[in-house]
Amino acid sequence: MEIPLFILALIAAFVYTLVASIRNSSRIKSLEREVHSLKRMMAAGVAAPDVAQAETAEITENAAPTAQSEGETPPEATAIRDEDTFERSDASAAATDQESARDDAQAEPIANTVSLPVAEDASTPAAKESFESLLGARWAVWAGGLALALGGIFLVKYSIEAGLLSPAVRLSLAAIFGLFLGLAGEAIRRKAMPGIATTYSNAMIPGVLTAAGALTLFGVVYAAYGIYGYIGSGTAFILLGLVAFATIGLSLLHGQALAGLGLLGSMLTPALVSSETPNIWALFVFLTISWLATAAAARRQRWTVVPSLANAGLGLWALGYIGFSSTINAEPPTLALLAMLAGTIFLWPGRLLDTPPVQTSETAVPERRAVRIIRLLLRPSLALNLTVSMAVILPAVSFIFAGGSLDTHPAFVVSALIAALAALGAARHYAVWPALVAALGAQTAVSLMSRQGLDFIGLVNGTAISLPPVSVAYTANIAMALGLGAVLVLCAFSFLKRKGAEDSDFAQLWAGIAALFPVWLATTSFVEYGNLGRDWLHAAYGLGLGLVLLAGAEWLHRQNNEAYRKPLNILVLGSFAAFALCLHTLTEGLATTVMLSVIGFVYVLATRYRNWDVLPWVMAVASVAVLGRIAWEPTIVGPQNLGLTPVFNALLPGYGIPALLAVASAWLLRDWPGVRAKNFLQAIASVMGLLAVAILIRHAMNGGTLDNSVPTLGEQSIYTLLTIGFSGVLMTLDLKSPSPVFRYGSMIAGVIAVINVLTMHFFTLNPYFTGENTGRIPFLNLLLIGYLLPALAYGGLAYYARGKRPPPYVSMLAVAGAALGFAWATLSVRRFWQGENIADWKGFMQGETYSYSVVWLLIGVLLLVLGSRFNARSLRLASAAFVLISVAKAFLIDMSNLEGVLRALSFIGLGAVLIGIGLFYQKILTRKPQA
């Protein structure tokens, strides 16, 4: 049963080699295509003169008989000429020679010019291969190699079944056969024509023969060890390794597919050779040497597929060892992975592909940001970058998930691997993915190493996670988080200093990593392990980080390079985040909220010394952070600590100081060239100012309590008046300093106020529906603040907005004021007849019903007079609306509800007013000049 399995393994391995050979042609990268193009160009340049000479000779040979046929004098007659004829011939021959020399001198640039299309043709994709070439030149080679391997296997099988030879003889003959195939491949390679290697690079007969020989030798060594037991595990390990390394070495002559076969053999060798006491150090030393050999071959031949597979193989071995070992020795896999990273930096790709991208000129059309990001992520050596990143970060995270006992605290191992991966990201232009994966992997590892992360891992594994003990609780975890943050900052500055000016996109990425991830890592450490009251360690880290990032921004500023403009801005934002972290580790409540705005305001003051674009945005971010803290805890200091004194409590500084600093920032930056930042600051300053006044009113109206209860009509009226005043203030600011924020903000505030009126004043909080007591004093009561004062405010705002805002907006304000005045008059009539409580359940009196008609008609007349006085069409339309309401009421309500003299007086008064209004309009229209 063992021999058929061995035969199947050989067949599978050989099929793998053939498939790799087939895929090799489609995986050749741009550098290989350029080399082949250069070879074709050189071949075309050498062959062109020969072809030209052959064509010239052919033309001369063809011209001779033509001349004989067309000329009258035969060749024999040329010998019988006089002396003058010979002299003339010599002279013409000399002239012809000079002409030819001159033509040759002129032909050289022409030949160079003619050769350019040849080069272009060589660089274009080759024509589709014919079926004859595919069948005869490729398939025959593949099938022949497979037939050779199967023939040898069947011969061995027959000898076993017939009992002709002993196992030792069979193995010896198989080994000789494998060596013979390799020698035959080398002999054929030396005699092969040069053009064949270029045309049939993945179907070369020498490579197929060498692959078949390598497979045979692999099978011989394994059979001698695993089937017959002729050699021990150590000898088998050495022999398999030698065959693998020899195959990798021969791949320099026979192509990348053979290198893949050698790599496969070297990666499978430790799995094929088993031992009761495996030596982990020997295993990973062997794998590291195998990786280095593959990388060395790839460097010479500019391969990318095989070294990517080598990265993946080494990473898989590390993952398998960590995942399936009961006792884990962390040093061997860690050092192997570190050697792989070092080899990637210095060996392959090393410096060979470390070229900065072509920068877009200032006159060129700028690319979209999404296109630039995609171009950044898809840089050359993408497969190498991804495989080396995953081969490092997955084993690093697996150390945390390891089920076996670990002899080293995982924090140290993970930190070393991620730091080395970040160093690779900072060392080369093409190493974008190592930089990204290192930053994301650092945050992932720190999160998993936290207390919540360990609980999650235990839930997934079904076992409790117990990390190796350290001298101080959580010291290693804190050191890991803060140390990785420092490493990322160092790598970022290293890249910015050495390569940032040549690679602005990657420089922005590294600046973003330095600005975001160290603060994120430190925040995770502080939340998980820090002293939430006052933590001096994390505070010092945040302060130091902020100063370092600011110093880096200043250094970039002094470089006076446009490529550093965006990285500089990113670093400044990161410095604010670091200072905010420091602030949160030392303070809480009111001090934190106020100091956030103070720090942002300091950045605004810095605009007097530096014109960095991001400085105003820092204040904007600080204001948004303050609003976030307010949304999280509106009382700033907690409900239990908030005083009951109106105005003079923690809300005044907690809301007022940030609002004042935001307003001051908007004023200081009124001449700032950045329109977006200036507008945003103006908007957020306006919002924070309105919010500060509104929250103080809310606190005062609710007896020192801030909750989610529905406001009363009096409180809501103050909010409405505040919004109307806010709209007027923004309009004034817009007139003095035109700004879209002030312009549209004033109209938005007016619309919000109108919505409040429609929803709250007329329906939700109307004392007619709620039954709220209106107060004892006849005029100075709830109806005054709830309806009359907002009506007057709307009227004043509409008058102020005439000619300054669109007419529909002004009309909306005027109509809203008129509606509020109508509501005040109507509810005041009901209060006169019903008393302090004007709830709807009391019904209506006849005198009350008649009074409504009188008051409504008076309001209509008053609005008509005002509309005529101020030439306000909106007021005249509102007057018409009141008159129509009075008419409808008279015919629909008064006719049925009133009796006696009241009914008559109602219609008499209505008629008199209507006639008077008609006469008034007649006079106005006759006086008005016709258009």
mmCIF file of N, CA, C and O in Angstrom, residues 832-895:
data_model
loop_
_atom_site.group_PDB
_atom_site.id
_atom_site.type_symbol
_atom_site.label_atom_id
_atom_site.label_comp_id
_atom_site.label_asym_id
_atom_site.label_seq_id
_atom_site.Cartn_x
_atom_site.Cartn_y
_atom_site.Cartn_z
ATOM 1 N N PHE A 832 -60.506 87.010 28.950
ATOM 2 C CA PHE A 832 -61.376 88.039 29.510
ATOM 3 C C PHE A 832 -62.714 87.463 29.932
ATOM 4 O O PHE A 832 -63.272 87.838 30.971
ATOM 5 N N TRP A 833 -63.232 86.526 29.149
ATOM 6 C CA TRP A 833 -64.541 85.952 29.452
ATOM 7 C C TRP A 833 -64.452 84.736 30.365
ATOM 8 O O TRP A 833 -65.367 84.514 31.160
ATOM 9 N N GLN A 834 -63.363 83.929 30.274
ATOM 10 C CA GLN A 834 -63.292 82.663 31.000
ATOM 11 C C GLN A 834 -62.411 82.728 32.243
ATOM 12 O O GLN A 834 -62.479 81.827 33.078
ATOM 13 N N GLY A 835 -61.564 83.716 32.380
ATOM 14 C CA GLY A 835 -60.690 83.772 33.540
ATOM 15 C C GLY A 835 -59.296 83.233 33.219
ATOM 16 O O GLY A 835 -58.893 83.107 32.053
ATOM 17 N N GLU A 836 -58.532 82.879 34.297
ATOM 18 C CA GLU A 836 -57.132 82.454 34.125
ATOM 19 C C GLU A 836 -57.009 81.150 33.343
ATOM 20 O O GLU A 836 -56.063 80.954 32.598
ATOM 21 N N ASN A 837 -57.946 80.259 33.518
ATOM 22 C CA ASN A 837 -57.914 78.973 32.817
ATOM 23 C C ASN A 837 -58.788 79.077 31.577
ATOM 24 O O ASN A 837 -59.998 79.323 31.676
ATOM 25 N N ILE A 838 -58.198 78.892 30.429
ATOM 26 C CA ILE A 838 -58.934 79.061 29.161
ATOM 27 C C ILE A 838 -59.059 77.725 28.428
ATOM 28 O O ILE A 838 -59.106 77.682 27.196
ATOM 29 N N ALA A 839 -59.107 76.623 29.153
ATOM 30 C CA ALA A 839 -59.142 75.300 28.530
ATOM 31 C C ALA A 839 -60.394 75.141 27.684
ATOM 32 O O ALA A 839 -61.424 75.797 27.895
ATOM 33 N N ASP A 840 -60.331 74.262 26.706
ATOM 34 C CA ASP A 840 -61.414 74.089 25.742
ATOM 35 C C ASP A 840 -62.658 73.470 26.346
ATOM 36 O O ASP A 840 -63.764 73.632 25.826
ATOM 37 N N TRP A 841 -62.534 72.762 27.470
ATOM 38 C CA TRP A 841 -63.680 72.082 28.037
ATOM 39 C C TRP A 841 -64.710 73.059 28.618
ATOM 40 O O TRP A 841 -65.850 72.672 28.938
ATOM 41 N N LYS A 842 -64.377 74.352 28.726
ATOM 42 C CA LYS A 842 -65.297 75.339 29.301
ATOM 43 C C LYS A 842 -66.361 75.795 28.310
ATOM 44 O O LYS A 842 -67.334 76.449 28.711
ATOM 45 N N GLY A 843 -66.219 75.536 27.033
ATOM 46 C CA GLY A 843 -67.201 75.986 26.053
ATOM 47 C C GLY A 843 -67.071 77.462 25.736
ATOM 48 O O GLY A 843 -66.067 78.107 26.062
ATOM 49 N N PHE A 844 -68.138 78.062 25.070
ATOM 50 C CA PHE A 844 -68.128 79.459 24.632
ATOM 51 C C PHE A 844 -69.387 80.171 25.117
ATOM 52 O O PHE A 844 -70.481 79.579 25.199
ATOM 53 N N MET A 845 -69.230 81.483 25.422
ATOM 54 C CA MET A 845 -70.351 82.348 25.766
ATOM 55 C C MET A 845 -70.731 83.172 24.539
ATOM 56 O O MET A 845 -69.930 83.372 23.638
ATOM 57 N N GLN A 846 -71.986 83.716 24.523
ATOM 58 C CA GLN A 846 -72.414 84.518 23.383
ATOM 59 C C GLN A 846 -71.617 85.807 23.284
ATOM 60 O O GLN A 846 -71.223 86.230 22.192
ATOM 61 N N GLY A 847 -71.339 86.433 24.420
ATOM 62 C CA GLY A 847 -70.534 87.648 24.381
ATOM 63 C C GLY A 847 -69.115 87.366 23.908
ATOM 64 O O GLY A 847 -68.507 88.165 23.192
ATOM 65 N N GLU A 848 -68.617 86.245 24.310
ATOM 66 C CA GLU A 848 -67.273 85.853 23.864
ATOM 67 C C GLU A 848 -67.244 85.639 22.364
ATOM 68 O O GLU A 848 -66.326 86.112 21.677
ATOM 69 N N THR A 849 -68.287 85.000 21.840
ATOM 70 C CA THR A 849 -68.330 84.733 20.403
ATOM 71 C C THR A 849 -68.422 86.038 19.627
ATOM 72 O O THR A 849 -67.761 86.210 18.591
ATOM 73 N N TYR A 850 -69.229 86.985 20.080
ATOM 74 C CA TYR A 850 -69.343 88.275 19.400
ATOM 75 C C TYR A 850 -68.023 89.055 19.482
ATOM 76 O O TYR A 850 -67.623 89.721 18.539
ATOM 77 N N SER A 851 -67.337 88.943 20.635
ATOM 78 C CA SER A 851 -66.086 89.687 20.810
ATOM 79 C C SER A 851 -65.024 89.224 19.810
ATOM 80 O O SER A 851 -64.203 90.030 19.360
ATOM 81 N N TYR A 852 -65.038 87.960 19.485
ATOM 82 C CA TYR A 852 -64.058 87.461 18.508
ATOM 83 C C TYR A 852 -64.210 88.189 17.170
ATOM 84 O O TYR A 852 -63.224 88.602 16.545
ATOM 85 N N SER A 853 -65.450 88.377 16.730
ATOM 86 C CA SER A 853 -65.665 89.050 15.454
ATOM 87 C C SER A 853 -65.166 90.479 15.489
ATOM 88 O O SER A 853 -64.523 90.965 14.547
ATOM 89 N N VAL A 854 -65.451 91.175 16.599
ATOM 90 C CA VAL A 854 -65.006 92.556 16.700
ATOM 91 C C VAL A 854 -63.482 92.644 16.696
ATOM 92 O O VAL A 854 -62.881 93.449 15.979
ATOM 93 N N VAL A 855 -62.852 91.815 17.484
ATOM 94 C CA VAL A 855 -61.385 91.864 17.576
ATOM 95 C C VAL A 855 -60.743 91.488 16.250
ATOM 96 O O VAL A 855 -59.777 92.124 15.813
ATOM 97 N N TRP A 856 -61.277 90.478 15.599
ATOM 98 C CA TRP A 856 -60.671 90.052 14.327
ATOM 99 C C TRP A 856 -60.793 91.133 13.264
ATOM 100 O O TRP A 856 -59.878 91.359 12.478
ATOM 101 N N LEU A 857 -61.949 91.825 13.259
ATOM 102 C CA LEU A 857 -62.107 92.901 12.297
ATOM 103 C C LEU A 857 -61.158 94.059 12.611
ATOM 104 O O LEU A 857 -60.578 94.671 11.706
ATOM 105 N N LEU A 858 -60.990 94.360 13.898
ATOM 106 C CA LEU A 858 -60.057 95.420 14.271
ATOM 107 C C LEU A 858 -58.624 95.062 13.869
ATOM 108 O O LEU A 858 -57.865 95.917 13.397
ATOM 109 N N ILE A 859 -58.243 93.800 14.064
ATOM 110 C CA ILE A 859 -56.899 93.371 13.660
ATOM 111 C C ILE A 859 -56.743 93.504 12.151
ATOM 112 O O ILE A 859 -55.708 93.961 11.643
ATOM 113 N N GLY A 860 -57.782 93.114 11.391
ATOM 114 C CA GLY A 860 -57.698 93.243 9.944
ATOM 115 C C GLY A 860 -57.536 94.681 9.510
ATOM 116 O O GLY A 860 -56.729 94.987 8.621
ATOM 117 N N VAL A 861 -58.296 95.570 10.140
ATOM 118 C CA VAL A 861 -58.171 96.981 9.798
ATOM 119 C C VAL A 861 -56.783 97.507 10.169
ATOM 120 O O VAL A 861 -56.150 98.250 9.411
ATOM 121 N N LEU A 862 -56.315 97.141 11.378
ATOM 122 C CA LEU A 862 -54.980 97.585 11.801
ATOM 123 C C LEU A 862 -53.899 97.111 10.845
ATOM 124 O O LEU A 862 -52.989 97.873 10.467
ATOM 125 N N LEU A 863 -53.949 95.857 10.422
ATOM 126 C CA LEU A 863 -52.953 95.339 9.474
ATOM 127 C C LEU A 863 -53.053 96.044 8.132
ATOM 128 O O LEU A 863 -52.032 96.263 7.456
ATOM 129 N N LEU A 864 -54.274 96.382 7.727
ATOM 130 C CA LEU A 864 -54.431 97.093 6.469
ATOM 131 C C LEU A 864 -53.791 98.471 6.530
ATOM 132 O O LEU A 864 -53.113 98.905 5.589
ATOM 133 N N VAL A 865 -53.968 99.168 7.660
ATOM 134 C CA VAL A 865 -53.358 100.479 7.821
ATOM 135 C C VAL A 865 -51.832 100.368 7.820
ATOM 136 O O VAL A 865 -51.122 101.134 7.168
ATOM 137 N N LEU A 866 -51.320 99.383 8.577
ATOM 138 C CA LEU A 866 -49.869 99.208 8.623
ATOM 139 C C LEU A 866 -49.310 98.823 7.261
ATOM 140 O O LEU A 866 -48.232 99.283 6.856
ATOM 141 N N GLY A 867 -50.021 97.982 6.546
ATOM 142 C CA GLY A 867 -49.565 97.587 5.227
ATOM 143 C C GLY A 867 -49.540 98.735 4.263
ATOM 144 O O GLY A 867 -48.645 98.828 3.411
ATOM 145 N N SER A 868 -50.500 99.643 4.394
ATOM 146 C CA SER A 868 -50.506 100.819 3.536
ATOM 147 C C SER A 868 -49.420 101.799 3.955
ATOM 148 O O SER A 868 -48.760 102.403 3.099
ATOM 149 N N ARG A 869 -49.214 101.909 5.256
ATOM 150 C CA ARG A 869 -48.211 102.855 5.747
ATOM 151 C C ARG A 869 -46.790 102.451 5.339
ATOM 152 O O ARG A 869 -45.988 103.296 4.928
ATOM 153 N N PHE A 870 -46.478 101.185 5.468
ATOM 154 C CA PHE A 870 -45.121 100.716 5.159
ATOM 155 C C PHE A 870 -45.015 100.075 3.771
ATOM 156 O O PHE A 870 -43.978 99.476 3.456
ATOM 157 N N ASN A 871 -46.101 100.150 3.018
ATOM 158 C CA ASN A 871 -46.112 99.557 1.670
ATOM 159 C C ASN A 871 -45.701 98.083 1.726
ATOM 160 O O ASN A 871 -44.883 97.609 0.950
ATOM 161 N N ALA A 872 -46.308 97.363 2.686
ATOM 162 C CA ALA A 872 -46.002 95.947 2.898
ATOM 163 C C ALA A 872 -47.169 95.113 2.372
ATOM 164 O O ALA A 872 -48.249 95.086 2.975
ATOM 165 N N ARG A 873 -46.950 94.503 1.260
ATOM 166 C CA ARG A 873 -48.001 93.692 0.647
ATOM 167 C C ARG A 873 -48.374 92.506 1.526
ATOM 168 O O ARG A 873 -49.521 92.076 1.574
ATOM 169 N N SER A 874 -47.389 91.966 2.246
ATOM 170 C CA SER A 874 -47.669 90.810 3.102
ATOM 171 C C SER A 874 -48.646 91.173 4.216
ATOM 172 O O SER A 874 -49.538 90.395 4.559
ATOM 173 N N LEU A 875 -48.535 92.385 4.777
ATOM 174 C CA LEU A 875 -49.455 92.795 5.826
ATOM 175 C C LEU A 875 -50.870 93.020 5.260
ATOM 176 O O LEU A 875 -51.868 92.692 5.910
ATOM 177 N N ARG A 876 -50.945 93.542 4.057
ATOM 178 C CA ARG A 876 -52.263 93.736 3.448
ATOM 179 C C ARG A 876 -52.926 92.394 3.154
ATOM 180 O O ARG A 876 -54.131 92.232 3.324
ATOM 181 N N LEU A 877 -52.111 91.414 2.724
ATOM 182 C CA LEU A 877 -52.685 90.079 2.504
ATOM 183 C C LEU A 877 -53.134 89.461 3.814
ATOM 184 O O LEU A 877 -54.168 88.780 3.872
ATOM 185 N N ALA A 878 -52.352 89.654 4.886
ATOM 186 C CA ALA A 878 -52.772 89.149 6.191
ATOM 187 C C ALA A 878 -54.059 89.821 6.631
ATOM 188 O O ALA A 878 -54.950 89.184 7.237
ATOM 189 N N SER A 879 -54.218 91.140 6.361
ATOM 190 C CA SER A 879 -55.459 91.842 6.686
ATOM 191 C C SER A 879 -56.637 91.219 5.956
ATOM 192 O O SER A 879 -57.719 90.981 6.544
ATOM 193 N N ALA A 880 -56.425 90.909 4.678
ATOM 194 C CA ALA A 880 -57.501 90.272 3.916
ATOM 195 C C ALA A 880 -57.855 88.915 4.497
ATOM 196 O O ALA A 880 -59.032 88.524 4.545
ATOM 197 N N ALA A 881 -56.855 88.188 4.965
ATOM 198 C CA ALA A 881 -57.119 86.879 5.569
ATOM 199 C C ALA A 881 -57.987 87.021 6.820
ATOM 200 O O ALA A 881 -58.937 86.253 7.037
ATOM 201 N N PHE A 882 -57.695 88.016 7.684
ATOM 202 C CA PHE A 882 -58.500 88.217 8.893
ATOM 203 C C PHE A 882 -59.927 88.626 8.557
ATOM 204 O O PHE A 882 -60.883 88.194 9.210
ATOM 205 N N VAL A 883 -60.077 89.468 7.561
ATOM 206 C CA VAL A 883 -61.421 89.873 7.174
ATOM 207 C C VAL A 883 -62.212 88.682 6.656
ATOM 208 O O VAL A 883 -63.410 88.504 6.980
ATOM 209 N N LEU A 884 -61.564 87.855 5.844
ATOM 210 C CA LEU A 884 -62.246 86.660 5.341
ATOM 211 C C LEU A 884 -62.625 85.726 6.482
ATOM 212 O O LEU A 884 -63.706 85.106 6.474
ATOM 213 N N ILE A 885 -61.746 85.588 7.475
ATOM 214 C CA ILE A 885 -62.075 84.756 8.636
ATOM 215 C C ILE A 885 -63.289 85.326 9.364
ATOM 216 O O ILE A 885 -64.193 84.585 9.807
ATOM 217 N N SER A 886 -63.323 86.658 9.498
ATOM 218 C CA SER A 886 -64.463 87.291 10.178
ATOM 219 C C SER A 886 -65.754 87.076 9.400
ATOM 220 O O SER A 886 -66.819 86.798 9.985
ATOM 221 N N VAL A 887 -65.692 87.184 8.088
ATOM 222 C CA VAL A 887 -66.882 86.952 7.266
ATOM 223 C C VAL A 887 -67.362 85.513 7.418
ATOM 224 O O VAL A 887 -68.554 85.233 7.602
ATOM 225 N N ALA A 888 -66.408 84.577 7.318
ATOM 226 C CA ALA A 888 -66.794 83.172 7.457
ATOM 227 C C ALA A 888 -67.397 82.904 8.827
ATOM 228 O O ALA A 888 -68.388 82.169 8.962
ATOM 229 N N LYS A 889 -66.804 83.488 9.867
ATOM 230 C CA LYS A 889 -67.332 83.281 11.219
ATOM 231 C C LYS A 889 -68.739 83.845 11.341
ATOM 232 O O LYS A 889 -69.634 83.238 11.964
ATOM 233 N N ALA A 890 -68.961 85.034 10.753
ATOM 234 C CA ALA A 890 -70.280 85.661 10.865
ATOM 235 C C ALA A 890 -71.366 84.798 10.231
ATOM 236 O O ALA A 890 -72.464 84.625 10.793
ATOM 237 N N PHE A 891 -71.088 84.249 9.060
ATOM 238 C CA PHE A 891 -72.102 83.475 8.362
ATOM 239 C C PHE A 891 -72.212 82.037 8.871
ATOM 240 O O PHE A 891 -73.284 81.434 8.790
ATOM 241 N N LEU A 892 -71.131 81.479 9.371
ATOM 242 C CA LEU A 892 -71.171 80.076 9.768
ATOM 243 C C LEU A 892 -71.423 79.887 11.261
ATOM 244 O O LEU A 892 -72.014 78.883 11.664
ATOM 245 N N ILE A 893 -70.966 80.826 12.084
ATOM 246 C CA ILE A 893 -71.056 80.632 13.536
ATOM 247 C C ILE A 893 -72.039 81.613 14.170
ATOM 248 O O ILE A 893 -72.960 81.219 14.901
ATOM 249 N N ASP A 894 -71.848 82.925 13.877
ATOM 250 C CA ASP A 894 -72.678 83.918 14.546
ATOM 251 C C ASP A 894 -74.153 83.771 14.183
ATOM 252 O O ASP A 894 -75.054 83.996 15.013
ATOM 253 N N MET A 895 -74.443 83.399 12.941
ATOM 254 C CA MET A 895 -75.833 83.295 12.510
ATOM 255 C C MET A 895 -76.590 82.231 13.287
ATOM 256 O O MET A 895 -77.795 82.351 13.550
#
